[in-house]
mmCIF file of C-alpha atoms in Angstrom:
data_model
loop_
_atom_site.group_PDB
_atom_site.id
_atom_site.type_symbol
_atom_site.label_atom_id
_atom_site.label_comp_id
_atom_site.label_asym_id
_atom_site.label_seq_id
_atom_site.Cartn_x
_atom_site.Cartn_y
_atom_site.Cartn_z
ATOM 1 C CA ARG Y 1 -72.884 33.478 44.689
ATOM 2 C CA HIS Y 2 -76.220 32.377 45.879
ATOM 3 C CA CYS Y 3 -78.763 30.255 43.993
ATOM 4 C CA ARG Y 4 -82.319 29.358 45.107
ATOM 5 C CA PHE Y 5 -82.984 25.785 43.870
ATOM 6 C CA PRO Y 6 -86.650 24.888 43.109
ATOM 7 C CA LEU Y 7 -88.609 22.490 45.094
ATOM 8 C CA ARG Y 8 -91.204 20.125 43.704
ATOM 9 C CA GLY Y 9 -94.047 22.067 42.318
ATOM 10 C CA GLU Y 10 -92.086 25.183 41.805
ATOM 11 C CA GLY Y 11 -91.330 26.579 38.378
ATOM 12 C CA ASN Y 12 -88.677 29.126 38.599
ATOM 13 C CA TRP Y 13 -84.898 29.138 39.012
ATOM 14 C CA VAL Y 14 -83.410 32.353 40.463
ATOM 15 C CA ARG Y 15 -79.780 33.070 39.862
ATOM 16 C CA VAL Y 16 -77.940 35.859 41.790
ATOM 17 C CA ALA Y 17 -74.185 36.514 41.385
ATOM 18 C CA LEU Y 18 -72.695 38.870 44.036
ATOM 19 C CA ASP Y 19 -69.202 40.104 44.738
ATOM 20 C CA PRO Y 20 -68.923 39.856 48.611
ATOM 21 C CA TYR Y 21 -66.103 42.504 48.597
ATOM 22 C CA PRO Y 22 -66.982 45.094 45.946
ATOM 23 C CA VAL Y 23 -64.406 47.958 45.559
ATOM 24 C CA GLU Y 24 -67.138 50.285 44.286
ATOM 25 C CA ASP Y 25 -70.925 50.482 44.045
ATOM 26 C CA LYS Y 26 -72.389 48.598 41.187
ATOM 27 C CA THR Y 27 -75.703 47.574 39.757
ATOM 28 C CA VAL Y 28 -76.606 43.909 40.453
ATOM 29 C CA GLU Y 29 -78.622 42.120 37.717
ATOM 30 C CA LEU Y 30 -80.968 39.348 38.871
ATOM 31 C CA THR Y 31 -81.918 36.703 36.346
ATOM 32 C CA ALA Y 32 -85.006 34.577 36.836
ATOM 33 C CA VAL Y 33 -85.337 31.559 34.599
ATOM 34 C CA LYS Y 34 -88.563 29.638 34.174
ATOM 35 C CA ALA Y 35 -88.384 25.875 34.020
ATOM 36 C CA THR Y 36 -89.482 24.786 30.590
ATOM 37 C CA GLY Y 37 -90.712 21.272 31.365
ATOM 38 C CA VAL Y 38 -90.746 18.534 33.893
ATOM 39 C CA TYR Y 39 -89.604 14.953 33.206
ATOM 40 C CA TYR Y 40 -89.626 11.758 35.286
ATOM 41 C CA VAL Y 41 -87.203 8.884 35.745
ATOM 42 C CA ASP Y 42 -87.800 5.756 37.886
ATOM 43 C CA ALA Y 43 -84.978 3.233 38.329
ATOM 44 C CA ALA Y 44 -87.277 0.458 39.364
ATOM 45 C CA LYS Y 45 -90.306 0.695 37.280
ATOM 46 C CA GLY Y 46 -89.322 3.057 34.339
ATOM 47 C CA ASN Y 47 -88.386 2.135 30.769
ATOM 48 C CA ASP Y 48 -86.001 4.108 28.623
ATOM 49 C CA GLU Y 49 -88.320 3.444 25.557
ATOM 50 C CA TRP Y 50 -90.964 5.613 27.296
ATOM 51 C CA ASP Y 51 -90.863 9.453 26.732
ATOM 52 C CA GLY Y 52 -90.196 10.579 30.337
ATOM 53 C CA THR Y 53 -93.128 13.010 30.405
ATOM 54 C CA ALA Y 54 -95.259 11.189 33.029
ATOM 55 C CA ALA Y 55 -94.748 9.574 36.529
ATOM 56 C CA TYR Y 56 -95.203 5.819 36.729
ATOM 57 C CA GLU Y 57 -98.764 6.119 38.055
ATOM 58 C CA ASN Y 58 -99.751 8.042 34.859
ATOM 59 C CA ARG Y 59 -97.926 5.863 32.385
ATOM 60 C CA ASN Y 60 -99.423 4.650 29.122
ATOM 61 C CA GLU Y 61 -97.373 1.752 27.975
ATOM 62 C CA GLU Y 62 -99.205 1.436 24.589
ATOM 63 C CA GLN Y 63 -98.129 5.076 23.636
ATOM 64 C CA LYS Y 64 -94.888 4.879 25.362
ATOM 65 C CA VAL Y 65 -95.757 7.671 27.830
ATOM 66 C CA GLY Y 66 -94.089 7.233 31.238
ATOM 67 C CA PRO Y 67 -90.855 7.686 33.183
ATOM 68 C CA LYS Y 68 -87.432 6.782 31.862
ATOM 69 C CA LYS Y 69 -85.423 4.179 33.639
ATOM 70 C CA SER Y 70 -81.909 5.854 33.606
ATOM 71 C CA LEU Y 71 -80.876 9.350 34.355
ATOM 72 C CA GLN Y 72 -78.896 9.520 31.146
ATOM 73 C CA ALA Y 73 -81.968 8.690 29.083
ATOM 74 C CA ALA Y 74 -83.977 11.284 31.005
ATOM 75 C CA HIS Y 75 -81.285 13.885 30.316
ATOM 76 C CA ASP Y 76 -81.191 13.033 26.654
ATOM 77 C CA ALA Y 77 -84.859 13.260 26.291
ATOM 78 C CA ALA Y 78 -85.452 16.568 28.097
ATOM 79 C CA THR Y 79 -85.896 19.571 25.940
ATOM 80 C CA GLY Y 80 -86.114 23.396 26.569
ATOM 81 C CA ASP Y 81 -83.802 25.788 28.234
ATOM 82 C CA TYR Y 82 -84.201 24.743 31.863
ATOM 83 C CA PRO Y 83 -85.922 21.314 32.201
ATOM 84 C CA ILE Y 84 -86.272 19.615 35.537
ATOM 85 C CA VAL Y 85 -86.055 15.846 36.035
ATOM 86 C CA LEU Y 86 -87.806 14.320 39.044
ATOM 87 C CA ALA Y 87 -86.163 11.100 40.082
ATOM 88 C CA ALA Y 88 -88.126 8.556 42.084
ATOM 89 C CA SER Y 89 -86.288 6.617 44.877
ATOM 90 C CA GLY Y 90 -84.026 3.783 43.880
ATOM 91 C CA ALA Y 91 -80.578 2.885 42.612
ATOM 92 C CA TYR Y 92 -79.652 4.451 39.253
ATOM 93 C CA ASN Y 93 -77.145 2.024 38.029
ATOM 94 C CA THR Y 94 -78.052 1.610 34.305
ATOM 95 C CA GLY Y 95 -77.391 3.790 31.363
ATOM 96 C CA CYS Y 96 -74.235 5.826 30.787
ATOM 97 C CA ALA Y 97 -72.568 8.070 28.286
ATOM 98 C CA THR Y 98 -68.950 8.638 27.237
ATOM 99 C CA ASN Y 99 -66.960 11.821 26.893
ATOM 100 C CA GLU Y 100 -63.329 12.515 26.296
ATOM 101 C CA ILE Y 101 -61.054 14.476 28.613
ATOM 102 C CA ASP Y 102 -57.477 15.182 27.412
ATOM 103 C CA GLY Y 103 -57.712 12.389 24.935
ATOM 104 C CA VAL Y 104 -58.972 9.925 27.537
ATOM 105 C CA LYS Y 105 -62.405 8.323 27.144
ATOM 106 C CA CYS Y 106 -64.468 8.217 30.274
ATOM 107 C CA ALA Y 107 -67.706 6.377 30.850
ATOM 108 C CA ARG Y 108 -70.149 8.353 32.947
ATOM 109 C CA ARG Y 109 -73.329 7.290 34.669
ATOM 110 C CA LEU Y 110 -74.670 10.769 33.954
ATOM 111 C CA LEU Y 111 -73.016 13.146 31.385
ATOM 112 C CA VAL Y 112 -74.749 16.531 31.663
ATOM 113 C CA THR Y 113 -74.407 18.753 28.521
ATOM 114 C CA LYS Y 114 -77.363 21.071 28.812
ATOM 115 C CA ASN Y 115 -78.945 23.415 31.423
ATOM 116 C CA ILE Y 116 -80.945 21.028 33.522
ATOM 117 C CA GLY Y 117 -81.881 20.169 37.110
ATOM 118 C CA PHE Y 118 -82.129 16.707 38.659
ATOM 119 C CA ILE Y 119 -84.134 16.445 41.968
ATOM 120 C CA ALA Y 120 -84.524 13.296 43.970
ATOM 121 C CA ASP Y 121 -88.228 12.957 44.711
ATOM 122 C CA ASN Y 122 -87.606 11.093 47.951
ATOM 123 C CA GLY Y 123 -91.141 9.648 48.031
ATOM 124 C CA ASP Y 124 -90.357 6.393 49.933
ATOM 125 C CA GLY Y 125 -86.473 6.397 50.164
ATOM 126 C CA PRO Y 126 -83.288 7.760 48.829
ATOM 127 C CA ALA Y 127 -82.044 7.947 45.360
ATOM 128 C CA PHE Y 128 -78.585 6.593 44.508
ATOM 129 C CA ILE Y 129 -76.318 7.167 41.603
ATOM 130 C CA VAL Y 130 -74.190 4.013 41.516
ATOM 131 C CA GLY Y 131 -71.090 3.532 39.533
ATOM 132 C CA GLU Y 132 -69.433 0.261 38.410
ATOM 133 C CA ARG Y 133 -65.924 -1.145 38.757
ATOM 134 C CA ASP Y 134 -64.022 -3.422 36.471
ATOM 135 C CA PRO Y 135 -63.965 -6.840 38.404
ATOM 136 C CA VAL Y 136 -60.800 -7.928 36.563
ATOM 137 C CA ALA Y 137 -58.741 -4.798 36.719
ATOM 138 C CA ASP Y 138 -56.195 -4.155 39.391
ATOM 139 C CA GLY Y 139 -57.907 -2.139 42.155
ATOM 140 C CA GLY Y 140 -60.999 -1.745 40.187
ATOM 141 C CA TYR Y 141 -59.647 0.745 37.743
ATOM 142 C CA GLY Y 142 -60.224 -0.314 34.109
ATOM 143 C CA ALA Y 143 -62.052 0.099 30.889
ATOM 144 C CA GLU Y 144 -65.332 -1.265 32.305
ATOM 145 C CA SER Y 145 -65.392 1.090 35.370
ATOM 146 C CA VAL Y 146 -68.147 3.716 35.237
ATOM 147 C CA ASN Y 147 -67.711 7.261 36.878
ATOM 148 C CA GLY Y 148 -70.504 9.192 38.481
ATOM 149 C CA VAL Y 149 -71.625 12.574 37.263
ATOM 150 C CA TYR Y 150 -69.828 14.903 34.783
ATOM 151 C CA ILE Y 151 -71.228 18.323 34.248
ATOM 152 C CA ASN Y 152 -70.150 19.665 30.864
ATOM 153 C CA THR Y 153 -72.585 22.467 30.179
ATOM 154 C CA PRO Y 154 -71.877 25.292 27.579
ATOM 155 C CA ASP Y 155 -70.261 28.569 28.782
ATOM 156 C CA ASN Y 156 -72.515 30.236 31.274
ATOM 157 C CA GLY Y 157 -74.515 27.012 31.602
ATOM 158 C CA PHE Y 158 -76.222 26.208 34.864
ATOM 159 C CA SER Y 159 -76.988 22.613 36.039
ATOM 160 C CA PHE Y 160 -77.616 20.916 39.436
ATOM 161 C CA LEU Y 161 -78.304 17.727 41.356
ATOM 162 C CA GLN Y 162 -80.272 17.741 44.499
ATOM 163 C CA GLY Y 163 -80.878 15.010 47.065
ATOM 164 C CA PHE Y 164 -78.871 12.119 45.606
ATOM 165 C CA THR Y 165 -76.291 9.706 47.179
ATOM 166 C CA ILE Y 166 -73.354 9.293 44.666
ATOM 167 C CA THR Y 167 -71.446 6.117 45.372
ATOM 168 C CA GLY Y 168 -69.339 3.273 43.919
ATOM 169 C CA CYS Y 169 -67.875 5.261 41.107
ATOM 170 C CA TYR Y 170 -64.415 4.574 39.911
ATOM 171 C CA SER Y 171 -61.835 5.912 37.453
ATOM 172 C CA SER Y 172 -62.547 4.503 34.070
ATOM 173 C CA VAL Y 173 -58.874 3.943 33.075
ATOM 174 C CA ILE Y 174 -55.794 3.767 35.300
ATOM 175 C CA THR Y 175 -54.338 7.080 33.846
ATOM 176 C CA ASP Y 176 -57.664 8.937 33.984
ATOM 177 C CA LYS Y 177 -57.417 12.106 36.155
ATOM 178 C CA ASP Y 178 -61.152 12.759 36.121
ATOM 179 C CA GLY Y 179 -62.569 9.769 37.952
ATOM 180 C CA GLY Y 180 -64.731 9.830 40.931
ATOM 181 C CA GLY Y 181 -68.216 10.887 42.045
ATOM 182 C CA PHE Y 182 -69.088 14.546 40.945
ATOM 183 C CA VAL Y 183 -66.794 16.255 38.427
ATOM 184 C CA SER Y 184 -67.428 19.395 36.305
ATOM 185 C CA ASN Y 185 -65.608 21.414 33.784
ATOM 186 C CA GLY Y 186 -65.610 24.502 36.032
ATOM 187 C CA HIS Y 187 -68.960 26.013 34.796
ATOM 188 C CA ARG Y 188 -72.006 26.412 37.073
ATOM 189 C CA ALA Y 189 -72.295 22.842 38.449
ATOM 190 C CA TYR Y 190 -74.143 22.558 41.715
ATOM 191 C CA CYS Y 191 -74.509 19.609 44.028
ATOM 192 C CA VAL Y 192 -77.190 20.332 46.745
ATOM 193 C CA ASP Y 193 -78.296 18.145 49.716
ATOM 194 C CA CYS Y 194 -76.332 15.198 48.409
ATOM 195 C CA VAL Y 195 -74.020 12.434 49.958
ATOM 196 C CA ILE Y 196 -70.852 11.523 47.986
ATOM 197 C CA SER Y 197 -69.227 8.534 49.407
ATOM 198 C CA ASN Y 198 -67.223 5.422 48.515
ATOM 199 C CA ASN Y 199 -65.873 6.771 45.165
ATOM 200 C CA ALA Y 200 -62.293 6.510 43.833
ATOM 201 C CA SER Y 201 -60.144 8.437 41.526
ATOM 202 C CA LYS Y 202 -56.474 7.572 40.612
ATOM 203 C CA PHE Y 203 -55.082 11.099 40.957
ATOM 204 C CA TYR Y 204 -57.827 13.604 42.025
ATOM 205 C CA SER Y 205 -60.384 13.585 44.742
ATOM 206 C CA ALA Y 206 -63.768 12.174 44.255
ATOM 207 C CA THR Y 207 -65.105 15.670 43.481
ATOM 208 C CA ARG Y 208 -63.787 18.452 41.459
ATOM 209 C CA ASN Y 209 -64.954 21.968 40.260
ATOM 210 C CA GLY Y 210 -68.381 21.867 41.691
ATOM 211 C CA VAL Y 211 -70.333 24.050 44.069
ATOM 212 C CA PHE Y 212 -71.421 21.893 47.037
ATOM 213 C CA ILE Y 213 -74.235 23.087 49.256
ATOM 214 C CA ARG Y 214 -75.264 21.148 52.322
ATOM 215 C CA THR Y 215 -73.573 18.131 50.800
ATOM 216 C CA LYS Y 216 -71.556 15.536 52.863
ATOM 217 C CA ILE Y 217 -68.454 14.274 51.206
ATOM 218 C CA TYR Y 218 -66.705 11.552 53.134
ATOM 219 C CA GLU Y 219 -64.905 8.165 52.943
ATOM 220 C CA ASN Y 220 -63.917 8.349 49.297
#
């Protein structure tokens, strides 16, 4: 399977699914998907009350036009079939959402439930997705811990992160088996040009069920 991920200024996603060892000749269908909108998020200067449709330099505070502050708020505001979120450099350590896995509630710094792409703009430095640990829980595992990214798109959904460092994410409860940095439900979840480091899970690794391209995973 090969995917061409968009760079800044590009508008199309191209998806190609190939069987590397076909038993017979078959027709390959190529699907091109046009991005339906661009949204902006800025951890240092953004505001989750703004609409996310403009970068900070083009903000209009009176009309609440400007970048969101948290990745989760940008995700929730994005509309269309394949929106793109451009993230300014900074530490994304605010905002989260909660989902439930096997009856266990898990707090996520970013819970992705739609077809969407997140691209770190890298204008003047790296972009971090930073979790949170419970300071009073044994080993940091507790109800106040926040995991990293969980991709929970619909069947045949397609989402990706590109250019982020995911760090400091911990299992949200001691019996949770889905803690860590980057986890997905097994659908098309891609992590491209990222670093995943210093994340912890009670039972599983810091990553699970993703497709990792040019991504460094170490010291978790």
